[in-house]
Structures are given as C-alpha cells and as structure tokens.
Rosetta silent file (secondary structure, phi, psi, omega in degrees, C-alpha in Angstrom):
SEQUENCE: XXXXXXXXXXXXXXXXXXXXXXXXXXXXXXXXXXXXXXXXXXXXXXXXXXXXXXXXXXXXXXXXXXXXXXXXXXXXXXXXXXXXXXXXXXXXXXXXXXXXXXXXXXXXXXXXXXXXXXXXXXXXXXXXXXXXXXXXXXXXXXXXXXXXXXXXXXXXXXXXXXXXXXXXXXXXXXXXXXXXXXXXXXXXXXXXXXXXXXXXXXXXXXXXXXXXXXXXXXXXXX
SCORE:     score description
SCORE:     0.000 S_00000001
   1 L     0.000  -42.329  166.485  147.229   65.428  106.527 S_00000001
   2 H   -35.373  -63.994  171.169  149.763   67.267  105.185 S_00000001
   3 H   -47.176  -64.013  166.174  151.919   67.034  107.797 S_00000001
   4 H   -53.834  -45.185 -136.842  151.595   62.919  107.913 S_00000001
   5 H  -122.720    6.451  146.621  152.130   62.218  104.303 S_00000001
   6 H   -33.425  -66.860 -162.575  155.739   64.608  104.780 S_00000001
   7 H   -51.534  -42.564 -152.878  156.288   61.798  107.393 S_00000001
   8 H   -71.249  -40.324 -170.153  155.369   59.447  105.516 S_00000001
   9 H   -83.663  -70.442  155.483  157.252   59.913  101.951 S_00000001
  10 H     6.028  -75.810  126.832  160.026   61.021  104.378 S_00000001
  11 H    22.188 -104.542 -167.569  160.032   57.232  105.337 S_00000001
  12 H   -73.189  -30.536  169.398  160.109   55.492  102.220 S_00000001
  13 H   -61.380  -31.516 -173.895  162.802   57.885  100.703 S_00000001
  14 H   -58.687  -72.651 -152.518  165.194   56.794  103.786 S_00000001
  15 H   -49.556  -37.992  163.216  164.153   53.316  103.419 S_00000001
  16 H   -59.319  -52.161  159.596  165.361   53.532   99.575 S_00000001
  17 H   -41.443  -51.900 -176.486  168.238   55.228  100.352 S_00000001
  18 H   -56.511  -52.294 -162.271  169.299   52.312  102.879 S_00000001
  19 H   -79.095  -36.658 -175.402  168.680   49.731  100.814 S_00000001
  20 H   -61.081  -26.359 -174.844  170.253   51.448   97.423 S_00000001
  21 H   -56.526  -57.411  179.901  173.446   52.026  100.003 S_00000001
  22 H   -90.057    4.149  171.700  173.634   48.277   99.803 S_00000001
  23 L   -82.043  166.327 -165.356  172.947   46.833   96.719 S_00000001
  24 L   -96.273  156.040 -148.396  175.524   46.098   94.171 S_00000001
  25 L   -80.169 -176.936 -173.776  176.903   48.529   91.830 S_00000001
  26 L   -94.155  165.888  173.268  175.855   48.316   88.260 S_00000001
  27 L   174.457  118.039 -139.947  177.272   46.777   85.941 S_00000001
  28 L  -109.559  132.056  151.111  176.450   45.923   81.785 S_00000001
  29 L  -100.102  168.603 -155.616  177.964   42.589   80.113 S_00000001
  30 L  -120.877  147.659  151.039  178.491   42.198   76.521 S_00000001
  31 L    61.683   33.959  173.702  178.510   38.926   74.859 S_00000001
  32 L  -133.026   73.886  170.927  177.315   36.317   78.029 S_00000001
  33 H   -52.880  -54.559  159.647  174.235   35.488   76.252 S_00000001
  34 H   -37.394  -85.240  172.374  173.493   32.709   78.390 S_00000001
  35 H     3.189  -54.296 -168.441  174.290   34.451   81.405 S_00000001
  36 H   -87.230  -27.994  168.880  171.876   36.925   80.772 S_00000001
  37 H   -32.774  -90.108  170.273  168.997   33.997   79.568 S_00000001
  38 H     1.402  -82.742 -176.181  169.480   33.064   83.318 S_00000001
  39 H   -58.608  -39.185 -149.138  168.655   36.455   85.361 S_00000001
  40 H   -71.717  -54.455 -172.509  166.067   37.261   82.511 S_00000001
  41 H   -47.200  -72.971 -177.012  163.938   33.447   83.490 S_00000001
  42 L   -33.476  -34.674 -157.085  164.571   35.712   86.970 S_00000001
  43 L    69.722   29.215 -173.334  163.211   38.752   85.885 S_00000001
  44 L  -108.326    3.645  170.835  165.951   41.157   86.766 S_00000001
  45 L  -127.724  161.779 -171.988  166.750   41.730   82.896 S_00000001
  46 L   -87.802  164.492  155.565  164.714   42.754   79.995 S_00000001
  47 L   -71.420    1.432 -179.590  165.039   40.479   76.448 S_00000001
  48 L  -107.357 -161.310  140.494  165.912   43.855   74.534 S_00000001
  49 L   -72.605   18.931 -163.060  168.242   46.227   75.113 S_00000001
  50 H   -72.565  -31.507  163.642  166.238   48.351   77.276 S_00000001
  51 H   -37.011  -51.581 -166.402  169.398   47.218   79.905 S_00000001
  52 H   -76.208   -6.899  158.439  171.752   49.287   78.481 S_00000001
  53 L   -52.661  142.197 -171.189  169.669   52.636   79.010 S_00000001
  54 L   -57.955  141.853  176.790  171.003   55.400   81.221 S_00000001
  55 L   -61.663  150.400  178.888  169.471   54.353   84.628 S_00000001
  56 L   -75.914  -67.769  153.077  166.396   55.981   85.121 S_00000001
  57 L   -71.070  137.360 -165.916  166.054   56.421   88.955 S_00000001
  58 L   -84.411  160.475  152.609  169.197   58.315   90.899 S_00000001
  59 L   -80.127   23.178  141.181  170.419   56.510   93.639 S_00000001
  60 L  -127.432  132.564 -162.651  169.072   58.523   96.203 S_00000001
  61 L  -103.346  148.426  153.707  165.662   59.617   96.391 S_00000001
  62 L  -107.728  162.527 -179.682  164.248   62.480   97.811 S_00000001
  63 L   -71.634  130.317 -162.584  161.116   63.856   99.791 S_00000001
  64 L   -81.309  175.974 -162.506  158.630   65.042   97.195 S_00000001
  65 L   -99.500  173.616 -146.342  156.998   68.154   97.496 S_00000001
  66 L  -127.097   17.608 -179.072  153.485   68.651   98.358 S_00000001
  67 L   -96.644  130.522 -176.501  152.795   70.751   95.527 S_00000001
  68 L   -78.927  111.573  172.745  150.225   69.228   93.056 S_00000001
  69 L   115.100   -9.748 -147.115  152.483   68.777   89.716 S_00000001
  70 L   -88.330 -143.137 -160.244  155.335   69.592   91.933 S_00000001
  71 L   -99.045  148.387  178.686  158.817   67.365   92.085 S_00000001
  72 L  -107.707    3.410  162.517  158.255   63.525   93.163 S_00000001
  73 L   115.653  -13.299 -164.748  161.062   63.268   94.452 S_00000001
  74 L  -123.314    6.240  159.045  163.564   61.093   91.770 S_00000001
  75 L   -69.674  143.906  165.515  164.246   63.998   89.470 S_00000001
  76 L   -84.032   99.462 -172.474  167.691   64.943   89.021 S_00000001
  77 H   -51.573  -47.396 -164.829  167.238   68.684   89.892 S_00000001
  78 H   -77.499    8.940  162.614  170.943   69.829   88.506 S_00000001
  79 H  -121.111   19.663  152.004  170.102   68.915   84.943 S_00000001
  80 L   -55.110  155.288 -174.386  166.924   70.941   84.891 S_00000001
  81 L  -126.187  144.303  145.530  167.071   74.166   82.884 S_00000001
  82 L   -63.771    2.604 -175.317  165.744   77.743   82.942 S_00000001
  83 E  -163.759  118.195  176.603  164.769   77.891   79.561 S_00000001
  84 E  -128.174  147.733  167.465  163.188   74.561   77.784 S_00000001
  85 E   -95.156  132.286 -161.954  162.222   73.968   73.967 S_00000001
  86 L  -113.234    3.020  171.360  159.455   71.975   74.307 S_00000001
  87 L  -109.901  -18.855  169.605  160.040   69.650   71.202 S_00000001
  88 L   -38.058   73.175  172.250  163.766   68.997   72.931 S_00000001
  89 H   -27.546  -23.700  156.207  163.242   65.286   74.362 S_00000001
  90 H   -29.865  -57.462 -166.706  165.154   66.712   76.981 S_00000001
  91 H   -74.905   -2.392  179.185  162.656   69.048   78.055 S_00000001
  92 H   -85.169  -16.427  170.610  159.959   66.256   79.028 S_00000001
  93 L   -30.863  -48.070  179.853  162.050   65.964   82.325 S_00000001
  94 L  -103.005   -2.382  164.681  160.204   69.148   83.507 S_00000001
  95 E   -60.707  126.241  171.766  157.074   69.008   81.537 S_00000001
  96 L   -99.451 -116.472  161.908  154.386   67.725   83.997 S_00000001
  97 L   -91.700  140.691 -152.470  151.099   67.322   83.555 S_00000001
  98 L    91.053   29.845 -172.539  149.319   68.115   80.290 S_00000001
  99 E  -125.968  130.166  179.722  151.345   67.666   77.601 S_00000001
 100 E  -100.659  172.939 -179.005  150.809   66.139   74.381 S_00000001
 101 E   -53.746  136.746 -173.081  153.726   64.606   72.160 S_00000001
 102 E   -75.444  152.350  172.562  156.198   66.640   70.943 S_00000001
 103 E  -111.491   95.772 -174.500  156.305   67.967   67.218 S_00000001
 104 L   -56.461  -38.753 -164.185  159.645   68.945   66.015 S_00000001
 105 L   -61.754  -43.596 -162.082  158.362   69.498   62.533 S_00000001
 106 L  -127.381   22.472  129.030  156.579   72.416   63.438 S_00000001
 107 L   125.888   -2.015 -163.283  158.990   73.643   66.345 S_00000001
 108 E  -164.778 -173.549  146.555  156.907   72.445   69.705 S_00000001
 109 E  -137.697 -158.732 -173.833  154.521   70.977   71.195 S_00000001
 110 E   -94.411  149.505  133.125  150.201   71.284   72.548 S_00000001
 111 E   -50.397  153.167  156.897  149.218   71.634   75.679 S_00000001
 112 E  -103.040  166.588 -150.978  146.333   70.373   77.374 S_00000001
 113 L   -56.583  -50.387  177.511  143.482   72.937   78.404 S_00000001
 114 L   -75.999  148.175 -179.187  145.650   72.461   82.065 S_00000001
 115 L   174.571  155.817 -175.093  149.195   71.780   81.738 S_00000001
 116 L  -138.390 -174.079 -174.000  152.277   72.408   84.380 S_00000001
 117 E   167.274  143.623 -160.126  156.249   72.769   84.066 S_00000001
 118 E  -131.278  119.981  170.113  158.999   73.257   86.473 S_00000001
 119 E  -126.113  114.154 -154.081  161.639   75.999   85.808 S_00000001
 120 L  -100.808  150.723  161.209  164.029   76.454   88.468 S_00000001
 121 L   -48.804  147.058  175.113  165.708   80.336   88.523 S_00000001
 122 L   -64.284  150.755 -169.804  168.946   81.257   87.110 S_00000001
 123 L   -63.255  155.579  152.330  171.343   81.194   90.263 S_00000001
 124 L    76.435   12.608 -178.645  171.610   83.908   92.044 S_00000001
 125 L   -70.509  121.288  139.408  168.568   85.848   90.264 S_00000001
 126 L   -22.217 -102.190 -163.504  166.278   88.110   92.095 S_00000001
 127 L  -108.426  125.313 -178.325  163.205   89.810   90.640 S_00000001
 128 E  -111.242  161.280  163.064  162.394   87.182   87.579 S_00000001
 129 E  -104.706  152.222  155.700  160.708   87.457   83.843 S_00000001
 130 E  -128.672  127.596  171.243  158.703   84.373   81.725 S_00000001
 131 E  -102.132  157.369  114.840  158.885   84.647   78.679 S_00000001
 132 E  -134.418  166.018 -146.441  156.964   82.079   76.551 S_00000001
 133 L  -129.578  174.684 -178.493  156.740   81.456   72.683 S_00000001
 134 L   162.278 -163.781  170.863  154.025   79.730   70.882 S_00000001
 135 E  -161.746  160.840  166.560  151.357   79.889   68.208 S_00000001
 136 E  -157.230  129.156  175.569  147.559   79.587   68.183 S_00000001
 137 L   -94.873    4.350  171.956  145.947   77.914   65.068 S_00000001
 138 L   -75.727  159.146  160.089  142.136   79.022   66.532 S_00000001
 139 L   -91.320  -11.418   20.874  139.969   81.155   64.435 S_00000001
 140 L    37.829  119.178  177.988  139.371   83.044   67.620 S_00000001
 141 L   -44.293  118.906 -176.413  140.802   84.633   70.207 S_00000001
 142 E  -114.042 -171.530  171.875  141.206   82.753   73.367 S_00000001
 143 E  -111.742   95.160  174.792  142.568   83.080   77.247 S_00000001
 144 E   -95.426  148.988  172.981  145.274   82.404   78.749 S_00000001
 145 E  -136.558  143.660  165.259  146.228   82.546   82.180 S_00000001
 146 E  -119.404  117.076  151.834  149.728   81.781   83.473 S_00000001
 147 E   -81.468  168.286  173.098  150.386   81.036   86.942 S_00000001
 148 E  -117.408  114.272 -174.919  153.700   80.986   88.701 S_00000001
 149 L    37.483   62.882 -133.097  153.540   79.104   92.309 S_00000001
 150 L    -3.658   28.335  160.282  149.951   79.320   91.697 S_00000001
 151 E   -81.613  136.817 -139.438  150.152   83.331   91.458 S_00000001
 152 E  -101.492  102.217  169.509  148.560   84.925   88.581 S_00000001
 153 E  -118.076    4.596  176.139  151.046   86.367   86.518 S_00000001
 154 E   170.721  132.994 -154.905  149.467   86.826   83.390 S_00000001
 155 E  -147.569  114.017  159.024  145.793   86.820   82.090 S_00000001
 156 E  -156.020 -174.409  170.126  144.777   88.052   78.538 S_00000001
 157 E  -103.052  132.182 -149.833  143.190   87.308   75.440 S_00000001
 158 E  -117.041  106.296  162.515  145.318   85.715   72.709 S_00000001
 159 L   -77.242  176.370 -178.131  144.293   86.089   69.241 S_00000001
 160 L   -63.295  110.173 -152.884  144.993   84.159   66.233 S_00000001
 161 E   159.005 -173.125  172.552  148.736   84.259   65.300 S_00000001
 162 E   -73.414  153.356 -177.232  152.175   83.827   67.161 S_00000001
 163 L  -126.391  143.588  178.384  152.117   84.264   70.530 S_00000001
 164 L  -147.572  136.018 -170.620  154.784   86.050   72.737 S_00000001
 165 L  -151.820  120.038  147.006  154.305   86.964   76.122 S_00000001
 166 L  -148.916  145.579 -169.444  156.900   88.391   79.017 S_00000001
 167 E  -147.071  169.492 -172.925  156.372   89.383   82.550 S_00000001
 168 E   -81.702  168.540 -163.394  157.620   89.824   85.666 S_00000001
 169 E  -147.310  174.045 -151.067  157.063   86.401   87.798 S_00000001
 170 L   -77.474  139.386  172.800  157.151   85.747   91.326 S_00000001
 171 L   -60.885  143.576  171.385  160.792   86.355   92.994 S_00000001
 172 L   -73.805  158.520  172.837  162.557   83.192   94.043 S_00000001
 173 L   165.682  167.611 -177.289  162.567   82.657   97.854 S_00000001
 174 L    56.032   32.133 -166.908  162.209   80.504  100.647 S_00000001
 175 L   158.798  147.712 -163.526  164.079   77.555   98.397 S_00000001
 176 L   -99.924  -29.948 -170.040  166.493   76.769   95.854 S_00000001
 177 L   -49.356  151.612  155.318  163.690   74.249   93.781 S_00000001
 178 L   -45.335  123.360 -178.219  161.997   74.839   90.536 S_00000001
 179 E   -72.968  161.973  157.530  158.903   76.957   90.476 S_00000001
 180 E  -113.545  133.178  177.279  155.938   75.539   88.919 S_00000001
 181 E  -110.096  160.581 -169.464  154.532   77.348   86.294 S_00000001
 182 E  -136.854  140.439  169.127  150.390   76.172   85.042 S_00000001
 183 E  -115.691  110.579  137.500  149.312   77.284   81.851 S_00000001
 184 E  -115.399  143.621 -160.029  145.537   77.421   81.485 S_00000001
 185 E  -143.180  126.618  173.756  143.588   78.037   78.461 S_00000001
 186 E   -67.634  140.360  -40.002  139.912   79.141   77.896 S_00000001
 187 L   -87.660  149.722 -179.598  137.952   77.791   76.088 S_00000001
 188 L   -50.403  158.112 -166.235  139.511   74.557   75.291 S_00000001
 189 E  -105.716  109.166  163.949  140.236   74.011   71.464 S_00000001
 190 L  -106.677  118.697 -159.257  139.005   70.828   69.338 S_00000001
 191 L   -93.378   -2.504  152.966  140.844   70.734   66.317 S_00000001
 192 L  -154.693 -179.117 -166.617  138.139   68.851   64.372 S_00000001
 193 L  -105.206  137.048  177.611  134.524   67.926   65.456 S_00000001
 194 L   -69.236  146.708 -166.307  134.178   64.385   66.905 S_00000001
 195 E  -120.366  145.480 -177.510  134.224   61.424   64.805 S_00000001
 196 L   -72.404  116.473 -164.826  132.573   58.109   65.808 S_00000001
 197 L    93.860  -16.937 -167.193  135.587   55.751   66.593 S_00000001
 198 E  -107.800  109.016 -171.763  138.078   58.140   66.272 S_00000001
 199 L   -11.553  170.569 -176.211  140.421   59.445   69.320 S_00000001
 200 L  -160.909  113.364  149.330  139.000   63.187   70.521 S_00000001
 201 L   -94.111  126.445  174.612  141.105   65.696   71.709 S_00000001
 202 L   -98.309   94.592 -121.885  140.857   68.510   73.568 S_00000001
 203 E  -128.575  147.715  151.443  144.129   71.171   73.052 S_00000001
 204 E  -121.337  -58.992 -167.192  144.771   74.111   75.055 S_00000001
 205 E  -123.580  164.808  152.931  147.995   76.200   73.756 S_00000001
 206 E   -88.500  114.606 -161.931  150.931   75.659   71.062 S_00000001
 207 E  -141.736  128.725  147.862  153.614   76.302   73.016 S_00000001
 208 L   -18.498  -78.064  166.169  157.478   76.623   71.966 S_00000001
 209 E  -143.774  155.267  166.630  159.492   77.870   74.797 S_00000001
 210 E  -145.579  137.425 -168.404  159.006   78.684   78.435 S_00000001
 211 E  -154.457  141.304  137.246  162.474   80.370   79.871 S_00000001
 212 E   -81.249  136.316  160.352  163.118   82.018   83.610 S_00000001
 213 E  -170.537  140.504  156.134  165.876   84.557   83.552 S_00000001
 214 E   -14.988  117.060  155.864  166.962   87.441   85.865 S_00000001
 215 L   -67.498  137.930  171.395  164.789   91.113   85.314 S_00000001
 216 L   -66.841  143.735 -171.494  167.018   93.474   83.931 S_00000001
 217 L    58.771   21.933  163.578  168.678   95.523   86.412 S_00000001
 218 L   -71.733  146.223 -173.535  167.371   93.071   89.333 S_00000001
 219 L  -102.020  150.181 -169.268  169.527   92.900   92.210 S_00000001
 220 L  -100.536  168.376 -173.220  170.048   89.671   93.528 S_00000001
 221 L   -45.212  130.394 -172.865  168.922   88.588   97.196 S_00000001
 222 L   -88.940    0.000    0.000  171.544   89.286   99.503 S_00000001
C-alpha cells in the first residue's frame, strides 16, 4: 500500500507539473474593473482582493512523504526554519497538526493534547539538540513526551511554571527534509469545566519556541 500510493502521488505531482509548465504566467491588473467583472462571472477571480496575495501553491509540486503530519508535498522547503516562534505567522508554515491560534499577547501559542511540527537541521549539522520554551498554567504537574521521527527523545513530568527543556535529538540522515517533531501531553488540560452551548476545549502544552541547532562540539557527517 505504501508502495502504490508513492506511485500514485508520484503521478499527480508530474501531471501538475506538466500542466503548470503550460499555463500562462501570472499576471495582476490595476484599474480594468470591467475586465476583471468578466473572468470573476467565470470564476477565475475573487470579488476582493484576495488576487493580489502572494500565490499560495509553488509551481512545481512535489511527492509527499508518507509520514503522518509529514510534508504534502507544496511546501516551499527553503523558507522553513530551524528555530520557529510560534506566535510568528510565519511559523504556521511548519506547524502541523494540533495547533490552536496564535497569541502574541502572551508570547505563543497552545497545543493540542497531540500536535506535530517540521524543523529541518541547520546545514551541515551532525549530532542535534531541541530546545523548546513554553509555560504551563495547570495546577499540576503534567507529561510530556517529545518525539523526534517518532523516537522518544524526551519524557518527564512538567510542573507548574515555565517550561524549558533541551536534549540531544535524533542525528540527521538518510535526507536533507525536515524532521517531524510530536509533542504529546498527559493528561489533557480543560481550562474551564464545560458549559452548555459553549465551545470545549481540550489544551495540551503552551509552547513558545521549538529550535534544531548543531550539539556543541558535533562533528558534521562527512
């Protein structure tokens, strides 16, 4: 199964590729109100400005990875970072799954009990650390475990207070891509007791920063 849905996304990435090879280049007018009245009765323009937004999708796609959370294939990998602020609108590029809205005001944003992120290594690093930053607002101590390419790289109990955590994290290899890192946290956190009518949430972590960078004195892979 695996194997088949390679082929298969494999495929449909050509077949975009082909066709974006032939379509006409972009291109935004100013002032042709009519004009644009025209394509819009068409559908190929929105009535807002929502045209004038950086294109979304690259103009070549790639095959996505087979990793659950992993890359779908239409990120632009070279503006990815090793070290994301997680209130940074920037930073939802690599945010996956499990993320609530960011809060600037107080420096970050929550997690869900499950939650993922893609960090690719600094070039040419070796032996790596993760660091993440954070806070927990529980009256109680709770668990986190962070994996790295699902490997277990850190498992403790987090009391109430700021949280700071670095360890060593799985060496890059076999691939230049972004690791995925999963944050899960025990027991999940409800930040008031459910109200009849009223949204319900379920929180896992506060979390700041998450940054890859080179262990000190690692050498890198030759």
């Amino acid at each position: 199964a695996p194997a088949a849905a390679t082929a298969l996304a494999a495929a449909l990435s050509e077949e975009y590729n082909r066709l974006r090879s032939r379509a006409f280049e972009r291109r935004t007018v100013d002032d042709a109100a009519e004009e644009a009245a025209a394509l819009q009765a068409l559908g190929y323009l929105s009535p807002t400005r929502e045209s004038l937004r950086p294109r979304l999708l690259p103009h070549r796609l790639r095959v996505p990875d087979q990793r659950p959370g992993g890359t779908l294939g239409w990120e632009r990998l070279g503006e990815f970072r090793s070290c994301v602020e997680t209130a940074d609108p920037e930073a939802e590029r690599q945010l996956r799954e499990g993320w609530r809205f960011a809060e600037p005001h107080l420096g970050g944003r929550w997690t869900l009990p499950d939650a993922t992120v893609l960090l690719p290594p600094p070039d040419g690093a070796g032996d790596l650390r993760l660091t993440l930053t954070g806070q927990s607002w529980r009256t109680a101590p709770f668990e986190l475990v962070v994996r790295v390419e699902e490997a277990e790289v850190f498992r403790g109990s987090l009391p109430p207070g700021p949280i700071e955590i670095d360890v060593g994290a799985r060496p890059r290899g076999g691939g230049d891509g972004p690791l995925l890192v999963r944050l899960e946290s025990r027991p999940p956190f409800a930040p008031r007791p459910p109200e009849v009518g009223k949204p319900h949430w379920t929180l896992g972590v506060f979390v700041r920063s998450l940054c890859l960078a080179a262990a000190p004195g690692a050498a890198a892979p030759t």
